[in-house]
mmCIF file with all atom_site columns, C-alpha atoms in Angstrom:
data_model
loop_
_atom_site.group_PDB
_atom_site.id
_atom_site.type_symbol
_atom_site.label_atom_id
_atom_site.label_alt_id
_atom_site.label_comp_id
_atom_site.label_asym_id
_atom_site.label_entity_id
_atom_site.label_seq_id
_atom_site.pdbx_PDB_ins_code
_atom_site.Cartn_x
_atom_site.Cartn_y
_atom_site.Cartn_z
_atom_site.occupancy
_atom_site.B_iso_or_equiv
_atom_site.pdbx_formal_charge
_atom_site.auth_seq_id
_atom_site.auth_comp_id
_atom_site.auth_asym_id
_atom_site.auth_atom_id
_atom_site.pdbx_PDB_model_num
ATOM 1  C CA . UNK N 1 1  ? 0.000  0.000  0.000   1.00 75.00 ? 1  UNK N CA 1
ATOM 2  C CA . UNK N 1 2  ? 1.399  3.375  -1.015  1.00 81.00 ? 2  UNK N CA 1
ATOM 3  C CA . UNK N 1 3  ? 0.635  6.541  0.873   1.00 75.00 ? 3  UNK N CA 1
ATOM 4  C CA . UNK N 1 4  ? 0.682  9.030  -1.981  1.00 68.00 ? 4  UNK N CA 1
ATOM 5  C CA . UNK N 1 5  ? 0.944  12.767 -1.845  1.00 69.00 ? 5  UNK N CA 1
ATOM 6  C CA . UNK N 1 6  ? -2.520 13.872 -2.900  1.00 71.00 ? 6  UNK N CA 1
ATOM 7  C CA . UNK N 1 7  ? -3.239 17.343 -4.151  1.00 77.00 ? 7  UNK N CA 1
ATOM 8  C CA . UNK N 1 8  ? -6.503 16.848 -5.996  1.00 78.00 ? 8  UNK N CA 1
ATOM 9  C CA . UNK N 1 9  ? -7.285 13.106 -5.514  1.00 78.00 ? 9  UNK N CA 1
ATOM 10 C CA . UNK N 1 10 ? -8.222 12.768 -9.192  1.00 84.00 ? 10 UNK N CA 1
ATOM 11 C CA . UNK N 1 11 ? -4.803 12.053 -10.713 1.00 81.00 ? 11 UNK N CA 1
ATOM 12 C CA . UNK N 1 12 ? -4.829 15.309 -12.680 1.00 85.00 ? 12 UNK N CA 1
ATOM 13 C CA . UNK N 1 13 ? -1.915 16.913 -10.809 1.00 84.00 ? 13 UNK N CA 1
ATOM 14 C CA . UNK N 1 14 ? 0.352  13.863 -11.071 1.00 84.00 ? 14 UNK N CA 1
ATOM 15 C CA . UNK N 1 15 ? 1.717  14.197 -7.529  1.00 83.00 ? 15 UNK N CA 1
ATOM 16 C CA . UNK N 1 16 ? 0.823  10.565 -6.796  1.00 86.00 ? 16 UNK N CA 1
ATOM 17 C CA . UNK N 1 17 ? 2.318  9.192  -10.037 1.00 89.00 ? 17 UNK N CA 1
ATOM 18 C CA . UNK N 1 18 ? 4.119  5.866  -9.671  1.00 92.00 ? 18 UNK N CA 1
ATOM 19 C CA . UNK N 1 19 ? 5.507  3.337  -12.150 1.00 95.00 ? 19 UNK N CA 1
ATOM 20 C CA . UNK N 1 20 ? 4.039  -0.156 -11.785 1.00 96.00 ? 20 UNK N CA 1
ATOM 21 C CA . UNK N 1 21 ? 5.064  -2.885 -14.236 1.00 96.00 ? 21 UNK N CA 1
ATOM 22 C CA . UNK N 1 22 ? 6.622  -0.142 -16.389 1.00 96.00 ? 22 UNK N CA 1
ATOM 23 C CA . UNK N 1 23 ? 3.309  1.703  -16.677 1.00 97.00 ? 23 UNK N CA 1
ATOM 24 C CA . UNK N 1 24 ? 2.355  5.010  -15.100 1.00 95.00 ? 24 UNK N CA 1
ATOM 25 C CA . UNK N 1 25 ? -0.298 4.671  -12.423 1.00 94.00 ? 25 UNK N CA 1
ATOM 26 C CA . UNK N 1 26 ? -1.910 7.267  -10.185 1.00 91.00 ? 26 UNK N CA 1
ATOM 27 C CA . UNK N 1 27 ? -2.072 6.024  -6.607  1.00 89.00 ? 27 UNK N CA 1
ATOM 28 C CA . UNK N 1 28 ? -4.885 8.366  -5.587  1.00 88.00 ? 28 UNK N CA 1
ATOM 29 C CA . UNK N 1 29 ? -7.145 6.905  -8.290  1.00 90.00 ? 29 UNK N CA 1
ATOM 30 C CA . UNK N 1 30 ? -5.808 3.430  -9.130  1.00 90.00 ? 30 UNK N CA 1
ATOM 31 C CA . UNK N 1 31 ? -4.271 2.589  -5.761  1.00 86.00 ? 31 UNK N CA 1
ATOM 32 C CA . UNK N 1 32 ? -3.053 2.778  -3.139  1.00 87.00 ? 32 UNK N CA 1
ATOM 33 C CA . UNK N 1 33 ? -2.598 -1.015 -3.294  1.00 92.00 ? 33 UNK N CA 1
ATOM 34 C CA . UNK N 1 34 ? -0.119 -2.320 -5.875  1.00 94.00 ? 34 UNK N CA 1
ATOM 35 C CA . UNK N 1 35 ? 2.023  -5.445 -6.096  1.00 94.00 ? 35 UNK N CA 1
ATOM 36 C CA . UNK N 1 36 ? 5.191  -4.310 -4.330  1.00 93.00 ? 36 UNK N CA 1
ATOM 37 C CA . UNK N 1 37 ? 7.330  -6.465 -6.611  1.00 96.00 ? 37 UNK N CA 1
ATOM 38 C CA . UNK N 1 38 ? 6.128  -4.416 -9.596  1.00 96.00 ? 38 UNK N CA 1
ATOM 39 C CA . UNK N 1 39 ? 6.607  -0.906 -8.136  1.00 95.00 ? 39 UNK N CA 1
ATOM 40 C CA . UNK N 1 40 ? 9.665  1.065  -9.286  1.00 96.00 ? 40 UNK N CA 1
ATOM 41 C CA . UNK N 1 41 ? 10.764 2.102  -5.800  1.00 94.00 ? 41 UNK N CA 1
ATOM 42 C CA . UNK N 1 42 ? 13.952 3.816  -7.016  1.00 96.00 ? 42 UNK N CA 1
ATOM 43 C CA . UNK N 1 43 ? 11.855 6.217  -9.065  1.00 93.00 ? 43 UNK N CA 1
ATOM 44 C CA . UNK N 1 44 ? 9.306  6.605  -6.262  1.00 90.00 ? 44 UNK N CA 1
ATOM 45 C CA . UNK N 1 45 ? 11.973 7.481  -3.691  1.00 90.00 ? 45 UNK N CA 1
ATOM 46 C CA . UNK N 1 46 ? 13.546 9.982  -6.064  1.00 91.00 ? 46 UNK N CA 1
ATOM 47 C CA . UNK N 1 47 ? 10.166 11.654 -6.689  1.00 86.00 ? 47 UNK N CA 1
ATOM 48 C CA . UNK N 1 48 ? 9.382  11.767 -2.964  1.00 82.00 ? 48 UNK N CA 1
ATOM 49 C CA . UNK N 1 49 ? 12.735 13.414 -2.225  1.00 87.00 ? 49 UNK N CA 1
ATOM 50 C CA . UNK N 1 50 ? 12.407 16.044 -4.949  1.00 85.00 ? 50 UNK N CA 1
ATOM 51 C CA . UNK N 1 51 ? 11.177 18.777 -2.617  1.00 83.00 ? 51 UNK N CA 1
ATOM 52 C CA . UNK N 1 52 ? 12.934 17.618 0.553   1.00 87.00 ? 52 UNK N CA 1
ATOM 53 C CA . UNK N 1 53 ? 15.282 20.599 0.734   1.00 89.00 ? 53 UNK N CA 1
ATOM 54 C CA . UNK N 1 54 ? 12.438 23.075 0.129   1.00 89.00 ? 54 UNK N CA 1
ATOM 55 C CA . UNK N 1 55 ? 10.309 21.387 2.799   1.00 88.00 ? 55 UNK N CA 1
ATOM 56 C CA . UNK N 1 56 ? 13.140 21.635 5.360   1.00 91.00 ? 56 UNK N CA 1
ATOM 57 C CA . UNK N 1 57 ? 13.735 25.297 4.511   1.00 93.00 ? 57 UNK N CA 1
ATOM 58 C CA . UNK N 1 58 ? 10.039 26.060 4.894   1.00 92.00 ? 58 UNK N CA 1
ATOM 59 C CA . UNK N 1 59 ? 9.887  24.246 8.230   1.00 92.00 ? 59 UNK N CA 1
ATOM 60 C CA . UNK N 1 60 ? 12.901 26.137 9.596   1.00 93.00 ? 60 UNK N CA 1
ATOM 61 C CA . UNK N 1 61 ? 11.437 29.430 8.392   1.00 92.00 ? 61 UNK N CA 1
ATOM 62 C CA . UNK N 1 62 ? 8.105  28.749 10.115  1.00 91.00 ? 62 UNK N CA 1
ATOM 63 C CA . UNK N 1 63 ? 9.841  27.749 13.365  1.00 91.00 ? 63 UNK N CA 1
ATOM 64 C CA . UNK N 1 64 ? 11.949 30.928 13.389  1.00 90.00 ? 64 UNK N CA 1
ATOM 65 C CA . UNK N 1 65 ? 8.891  33.072 12.645  1.00 85.00 ? 65 UNK N CA 1
ATOM 66 C CA . UNK N 1 66 ? 7.165  32.009 15.867  1.00 76.00 ? 66 UNK N CA 1
#
């Protein structure tokens, strides 16, 4: 079971996009349950880490603003 980032829950934004058996799937619409042996976890981890630095910066900014 994948816990996707969901912006619109319709698959239109693509935030929950994941490759399963070499095909693009949208976890908010077609999931969240997929065969774990078929999920491209390397790609998924890379996508999930894309905004990691920005998220940390935002968190530090909000903490300092208090």
